[in-house]
Amino acid sequence: MASIITLVSCSRTNDVAIESQVSQFPTILSVGKVSSDYADLADAIEYSRTLLNAKQSVKIELAAGTYYLDHPLVLDETFSGTAEQPFVIAAKDNAKVIISGAKAIELNWQPYTEQIFQAKISDLDFTRLYINGALQPMARYPNFSPDVAIFNGYAKDAIAPERIATWANPIGGFVHGLHESRWGDMHYRITGVSKDKSLQLDGGYQNNRRSPMHLTYRFVENIFEELDAPGEWYLDKAASTLYFYPPKGIDIHQAKVEVPQLDNLIELRGTQSKPVKHVQISGIQFSHTQPTFMQTKEPLLRSDWAIYRGGAILLDGTEHIQVKGSSFSQLGGNAIFVSNYNRNTEILNNHIHDIGASAVSFVGNANAVRSPSFEYHEFVPEGDLDFQLGPKTDQYPSHSLVDNNLIHDIGLVEKQVAGVQLSMASDITVSHNSIYRVPRAGINVSEGTWGGHVIEYNDVFDTVLETGDHGAFNSWGRDRFWHPDRAKMDDINLRNPGMYLLDAIKPTILRNNRFQCDHGWDIDLDDGSSNYEIYNNVMLSGGLKLREGFKRIVTNNIILNNSFHPHVWFENSEDIFAHNILLSGHKPILNDHWGQQIDYNLFVNQADLKAAQALGLDTHSMHGEPQFVAPEQGNYQLAEGSLGLELGFKNFPMDQFGVQTEALRVLAETPKFPELFLSAKDNQVGKTHELLGATLKSVETLGEQSALGIADIAGVMILKVAPNSKMAAAGIQVSDVILQVVDTQFGGQDEIKNAADLLAAYQSRKWRGVLEIMISRNQQKQQITINLID
């Protein structure tokens, strides 16, 4: 497959053409009139260094084909261009160009059993296998199932002694599990088996909140005895033999086999004093890197995260780097990682999908942080704290842009990931990105250092699909002012007012976004998150949570089918929640203080308004239907005459969320717009609703009360239960009546008088991953727990 690579120079006397044969084998690249030969693409890029050192403008154009790398392409400061003449690596004339970290191999397949083939492998080690371009699962238990959300299959007995006893030699296998509280994931390599048939394991450091793995959400892979399903494979390293169970329709003897060998593909590595500058990478597909979950071990600042500083493209010590119009897919780890000192990075118009870890990460160095602590329970004693303002060094990303990227189906291996992750960074703008189908947050801010971020016009939905207690947008703020002991934290902040601004020195702005999370909050400002301005956002499902923190200004937002969740606030927090549209009442937890202002909000239900006013809040707030213009089309602007406008709410555009370029818009999905839980229509006589696979309605007549054998004309009756639904899995039956939603963890209960009550209670509690209900069945009450996660 012939291709052309062109180094284009602005010098009229130094135009260079390089021809190459792109294949699975090394080839010779002949360089114009230059006498030297080049073995591969890496040598062609190395040759460009001489042109750049001669102050030439260099553009490497890659013709159509797959370029297999033997090692990452590393660009140091000598590859820098200028603002007028950047160094460019790009596809030629929109050609389909793939830069791959795999090795394409030819194998002599022989039968092993009736279903399984074997082939000898020499001098290769790998943990991913692609057959005809499709990723195949390692031999695993339970088997891979696309219909199971968590890990595509999990089993409580995955590492039970009786199963381990069936494995001849599991050393080198992997155990994957969720965190005990579903706050991310952890991974282990099997290093041995004890006499009691328990496994000896190395790992578990991938989550910064130390914990055992979840008792149920776990699976094993790379175990030979579990090779029992089409598509599965196993590499016996000791015998240098690959075993594969081909799916139907694959001629294994003619199949293309690719095995990833690299963690990173292109690395731009400079320093603050000698940065790599003015490089543009565009129009290229980056594929086939190895999973890096066993290298995800560096803890971030008291967040739940640990990281691996690497990706298909790694930026470390750069200025004015642009990655645009490219595709990142079939990656085992991160796509783009911006590490340590970086300024003016632009990540534009890329399509990032089907990857193992995070899409775009900006992560500074802890040496830039004053008095850092790393694990949740750690803290620096007050007398030892550095009280100087802001960062200590410049070793962090700043003044950068992540714009118009389509990001979906990420975190296929690791679960503590995000579409965009910000940590120890400042002034990052994240705009017009579409982010969906992610196991945890769509956008995550790990701590307050150092603020200044602008998160705007993003469309973030189908989030927190495999974990819990999180949000479509999530943040933490466990900065210097924060302490794991709440009483001590209160004392520290009373003695040092305004201390939160030592790290969160600039406000982080969330505006004009559309967020949706069915297993958590649409916006979740968790522990200590401070100095935020949140306005002009549409929240479709999970509502807004503000845990303890300072100076969160929340105005002019629309919260559908949910509400405002204030949790354990500080005294004198300076928080404001005003001029918002709410479809449910406030949901405080352990709140004794209410900030600067909670008022001028529009509630749907009078009862919710009265409950707020009983707390001394919402003196000027009102209740009534918002009068959305076209909610079925996702237009939640308020019609003229709406009470919300009278309260000071101002309409904002509803058609600018997510990617805007036509090429990406035609590919991008959008969220489903919810059926709105408006009291006036939800309690219409005879109206039915769908929830978790059940069809249900309010108990409304004396006849229904009598037939169901309940004490009052109240509750919600089940009319139909779909097979394989969450309701069916919990044992809900036709004619059950839901009377209460209960709360085992925090105590208390919600009386369910009608369907609107049930739908509101579900929306406000679904972040916990379970819905606990009290039902009446055959005139007997019983409590049932419905699993919402999978």
PDB file of C-alpha atoms in Angstrom, residues 382-524:
ATOM      1  CA  GLU A 382      -2.750  24.229  60.851  1.00  0.00           C
ATOM      2  CA  GLY A 383       0.506  25.381  62.408  1.00  0.00           C
ATOM      3  CA  ASP A 384       2.469  23.930  59.492  1.00  0.00           C
ATOM      4  CA  LEU A 385       0.294  25.326  56.692  1.00  0.00           C
ATOM      5  CA  ASP A 386       1.747  27.678  54.099  1.00  0.00           C
ATOM      6  CA  PHE A 387      -0.688  30.610  54.066  1.00  0.00           C
ATOM      7  CA  GLN A 388       0.687  32.293  50.939  1.00  0.00           C
ATOM      8  CA  LEU A 389      -1.727  32.859  48.063  1.00  0.00           C
ATOM      9  CA  GLY A 390      -1.847  30.757  44.919  1.00  0.00           C
ATOM     10  CA  PRO A 391       0.596  28.353  43.269  1.00  0.00           C
ATOM     11  CA  LYS A 392       4.159  27.798  44.428  1.00  0.00           C
ATOM     12  CA  THR A 393       5.634  27.124  40.955  1.00  0.00           C
ATOM     13  CA  ASP A 394       4.474  27.340  37.348  1.00  0.00           C
ATOM     14  CA  GLN A 395       4.396  23.580  36.855  1.00  0.00           C
ATOM     15  CA  TYR A 396       0.755  23.364  35.820  1.00  0.00           C
ATOM     16  CA  PRO A 397      -1.404  23.815  32.683  1.00  0.00           C
ATOM     17  CA  SER A 398      -3.041  27.193  32.176  1.00  0.00           C
ATOM     18  CA  HIS A 399      -4.783  29.422  29.613  1.00  0.00           C
ATOM     19  CA  SER A 400      -5.894  26.559  27.404  1.00  0.00           C
ATOM     20  CA  LEU A 401      -8.958  25.579  25.382  1.00  0.00           C
ATOM     21  CA  VAL A 402     -10.922  22.332  24.929  1.00  0.00           C
ATOM     22  CA  ASP A 403     -13.507  23.200  22.307  1.00  0.00           C
ATOM     23  CA  ASN A 404     -15.930  21.400  20.033  1.00  0.00           C
ATOM     24  CA  ASN A 405     -14.873  17.830  20.757  1.00  0.00           C
ATOM     25  CA  LEU A 406     -17.189  14.829  20.433  1.00  0.00           C
ATOM     26  CA  ILE A 407     -16.420  12.474  23.339  1.00  0.00           C
ATOM     27  CA  HIS A 408     -18.325   9.267  24.055  1.00  0.00           C
ATOM     28  CA  ASP A 409     -17.928   5.638  25.108  1.00  0.00           C
ATOM     29  CA  ILE A 410     -14.850   6.218  27.222  1.00  0.00           C
ATOM     30  CA  GLY A 411     -13.716   4.464  30.389  1.00  0.00           C
ATOM     31  CA  LEU A 412     -14.120   1.048  28.825  1.00  0.00           C
ATOM     32  CA  VAL A 413     -11.344  -0.274  31.097  1.00  0.00           C
ATOM     33  CA  GLU A 414     -10.894   2.277  33.887  1.00  0.00           C
ATOM     34  CA  LYS A 415     -13.915   3.866  35.580  1.00  0.00           C
ATOM     35  CA  GLN A 416     -12.430   6.815  37.500  1.00  0.00           C
ATOM     36  CA  VAL A 417     -12.259   8.801  34.276  1.00  0.00           C
ATOM     37  CA  ALA A 418     -13.797  11.863  32.648  1.00  0.00           C
ATOM     38  CA  GLY A 419     -14.408  13.390  29.265  1.00  0.00           C
ATOM     39  CA  VAL A 420     -12.421  16.371  30.535  1.00  0.00           C
ATOM     40  CA  GLN A 421     -10.400  16.177  33.768  1.00  0.00           C
ATOM     41  CA  LEU A 422      -8.884  19.287  35.394  1.00  0.00           C
ATOM     42  CA  SER A 423      -6.499  19.080  38.342  1.00  0.00           C
ATOM     43  CA  MET A 424      -3.878  21.545  39.568  1.00  0.00           C
ATOM     44  CA  ALA A 425      -4.605  23.798  36.610  1.00  0.00           C
ATOM     45  CA  SER A 426      -5.996  27.262  35.974  1.00  0.00           C
ATOM     46  CA  ASP A 427      -7.925  29.180  33.359  1.00  0.00           C
ATOM     47  CA  ILE A 428      -8.983  26.241  31.187  1.00  0.00           C
ATOM     48  CA  THR A 429     -11.983  26.891  28.929  1.00  0.00           C
ATOM     49  CA  VAL A 430     -14.096  23.799  28.182  1.00  0.00           C
ATOM     50  CA  SER A 431     -16.707  24.741  25.596  1.00  0.00           C
ATOM     51  CA  HIS A 432     -19.120  23.248  23.057  1.00  0.00           C
ATOM     52  CA  ASN A 433     -18.178  19.636  23.775  1.00  0.00           C
ATOM     53  CA  SER A 434     -20.646  16.743  23.515  1.00  0.00           C
ATOM     54  CA  ILE A 435     -19.831  14.123  26.169  1.00  0.00           C
ATOM     55  CA  TYR A 436     -21.888  11.001  26.801  1.00  0.00           C
ATOM     56  CA  ARG A 437     -21.852   7.322  27.751  1.00  0.00           C
ATOM     57  CA  VAL A 438     -19.230   7.583  30.445  1.00  0.00           C
ATOM     58  CA  PRO A 439     -18.862   5.473  33.601  1.00  0.00           C
ATOM     59  CA  ARG A 440     -18.349   8.459  35.878  1.00  0.00           C
ATOM     60  CA  ALA A 441     -18.301  12.257  35.369  1.00  0.00           C
ATOM     61  CA  GLY A 442     -18.441  13.914  31.984  1.00  0.00           C
ATOM     62  CA  ILE A 443     -16.384  16.848  33.284  1.00  0.00           C
ATOM     63  CA  ASN A 444     -14.435  16.649  36.545  1.00  0.00           C
ATOM     64  CA  VAL A 445     -12.557  19.313  38.524  1.00  0.00           C
ATOM     65  CA  SER A 446     -10.435  17.566  41.147  1.00  0.00           C
ATOM     66  CA  GLU A 447      -9.782  20.470  43.513  1.00  0.00           C
ATOM     67  CA  GLY A 448      -9.829  24.263  43.763  1.00  0.00           C
ATOM     68  CA  THR A 449      -6.291  24.884  42.562  1.00  0.00           C
ATOM     69  CA  TRP A 450      -6.479  27.433  41.024  1.00  0.00           C
ATOM     70  CA  GLY A 451      -9.817  28.135  39.446  1.00  0.00           C
ATOM     71  CA  GLY A 452     -10.471  30.477  36.554  1.00  0.00           C
ATOM     72  CA  HIS A 453     -12.012  27.699  34.454  1.00  0.00           C
ATOM     73  CA  VAL A 454     -14.931  28.469  32.147  1.00  0.00           C
ATOM     74  CA  ILE A 455     -17.206  25.485  31.479  1.00  0.00           C
ATOM     75  CA  GLU A 456     -19.742  26.581  28.874  1.00  0.00           C
ATOM     76  CA  TYR A 457     -22.085  25.355  26.122  1.00  0.00           C
ATOM     77  CA  ASN A 458     -21.372  21.677  26.767  1.00  0.00           C
ATOM     78  CA  ASP A 459     -23.890  18.860  26.298  1.00  0.00           C
ATOM     79  CA  VAL A 460     -23.128  16.212  28.914  1.00  0.00           C
ATOM     80  CA  PHE A 461     -25.462  13.240  29.420  1.00  0.00           C
ATOM     81  CA  ASP A 462     -25.653   9.485  30.026  1.00  0.00           C
ATOM     82  CA  THR A 463     -23.107   9.859  32.810  1.00  0.00           C
ATOM     83  CA  VAL A 464     -22.190   7.922  35.978  1.00  0.00           C
ATOM     84  CA  LEU A 465     -23.329   4.757  34.212  1.00  0.00           C
ATOM     85  CA  GLU A 466     -21.194   2.287  36.166  1.00  0.00           C
ATOM     86  CA  THR A 467     -20.485   4.038  39.474  1.00  0.00           C
ATOM     87  CA  GLY A 468     -22.422   6.183  41.944  1.00  0.00           C
ATOM     88  CA  ASP A 469     -22.566   9.279  44.187  1.00  0.00           C
ATOM     89  CA  HIS A 470     -21.223  11.563  41.465  1.00  0.00           C
ATOM     90  CA  GLY A 471     -22.362  13.964  38.770  1.00  0.00           C
ATOM     91  CA  ALA A 472     -22.377  14.779  35.078  1.00  0.00           C
ATOM     92  CA  PHE A 473     -20.250  17.700  36.256  1.00  0.00           C
ATOM     93  CA  ASN A 474     -18.350  16.834  39.423  1.00  0.00           C
ATOM     94  CA  SER A 475     -15.901  18.742  41.539  1.00  0.00           C
ATOM     95  CA  TRP A 476     -14.072  18.525  44.839  1.00  0.00           C
ATOM     96  CA  GLY A 477     -12.386  21.289  46.811  1.00  0.00           C
ATOM     97  CA  ARG A 478     -10.328  19.524  49.451  1.00  0.00           C
ATOM     98  CA  ASP A 479      -7.831  22.360  49.483  1.00  0.00           C
ATOM     99  CA  ARG A 480      -5.814  23.864  52.346  1.00  0.00           C
ATOM    100  CA  PHE A 481      -8.913  25.043  54.208  1.00  0.00           C
ATOM    101  CA  TRP A 482     -10.487  21.565  54.118  1.00  0.00           C
ATOM    102  CA  HIS A 483     -10.110  18.957  56.863  1.00  0.00           C
ATOM    103  CA  PRO A 484     -11.580  15.424  57.034  1.00  0.00           C
ATOM    104  CA  ASP A 485     -12.878  16.190  60.550  1.00  0.00           C
ATOM    105  CA  ARG A 486     -15.764  18.630  60.109  1.00  0.00           C
ATOM    106  CA  ALA A 487     -15.473  20.117  63.617  1.00  0.00           C
ATOM    107  CA  LYS A 488     -11.781  20.884  63.111  1.00  0.00           C
ATOM    108  CA  MET A 489     -12.503  22.314  59.675  1.00  0.00           C
ATOM    109  CA  ASP A 490     -15.110  24.655  61.163  1.00  0.00           C
ATOM    110  CA  ASP A 491     -12.583  25.867  63.742  1.00  0.00           C
ATOM    111  CA  ILE A 492      -9.862  26.427  61.146  1.00  0.00           C
ATOM    112  CA  ASN A 493     -12.150  28.485  58.933  1.00  0.00           C
ATOM    113  CA  LEU A 494     -13.569  30.541  61.797  1.00  0.00           C
ATOM    114  CA  ARG A 495     -10.015  31.506  62.734  1.00  0.00           C
ATOM    115  CA  ASN A 496      -8.985  32.103  59.114  1.00  0.00           C
ATOM    116  CA  PRO A 497     -11.941  33.601  57.211  1.00  0.00           C
ATOM    117  CA  GLY A 498     -11.520  33.593  53.449  1.00  0.00           C
ATOM    118  CA  MET A 499      -8.937  30.839  53.591  1.00  0.00           C
ATOM    119  CA  TYR A 500     -10.627  28.984  50.715  1.00  0.00           C
ATOM    120  CA  LEU A 501      -9.406  31.736  48.359  1.00  0.00           C
ATOM    121  CA  LEU A 502      -5.766  30.798  48.962  1.00  0.00           C
ATOM    122  CA  ASP A 503      -6.199  28.021  46.379  1.00  0.00           C
ATOM    123  CA  ALA A 504      -9.488  28.750  44.554  1.00  0.00           C
ATOM    124  CA  ILE A 505      -8.124  32.187  43.717  1.00  0.00           C
ATOM    125  CA  LYS A 506     -10.418  32.721  40.709  1.00  0.00           C
ATOM    126  CA  PRO A 507     -14.055  31.680  40.302  1.00  0.00           C
ATOM    127  CA  THR A 508     -14.849  28.662  38.156  1.00  0.00           C
ATOM    128  CA  ILE A 509     -17.783  29.455  35.884  1.00  0.00           C
ATOM    129  CA  LEU A 510     -20.421  26.948  34.746  1.00  0.00           C
ATOM    130  CA  ARG A 511     -22.759  28.568  32.243  1.00  0.00           C
ATOM    131  CA  ASN A 512     -24.986  27.694  29.314  1.00  0.00           C
ATOM    132  CA  ASN A 513     -24.513  23.935  29.682  1.00  0.00           C
ATOM    133  CA  ARG A 514     -26.988  21.068  29.468  1.00  0.00           C
ATOM    134  CA  PHE A 515     -26.298  18.347  32.034  1.00  0.00           C
ATOM    135  CA  GLN A 516     -28.004  15.011  32.693  1.00  0.00           C
ATOM    136  CA  CYS A 517     -27.225  12.256  35.195  1.00  0.00           C
ATOM    137  CA  ASP A 518     -29.642   9.498  36.183  1.00  0.00           C
ATOM    138  CA  HIS A 519     -27.349   7.935  38.798  1.00  0.00           C
ATOM    139  CA  GLY A 520     -26.225  11.063  40.599  1.00  0.00           C
ATOM    140  CA  TRP A 521     -26.512  14.809  40.243  1.00  0.00           C
ATOM    141  CA  ASP A 522     -26.431  16.836  37.065  1.00  0.00           C
ATOM    142  CA  ILE A 523     -24.071  19.215  38.884  1.00  0.00           C
ATOM    143  CA  ASP A 524     -22.288  17.842  41.939  1.00  0.00           C
TER     144      ASP A 524
END
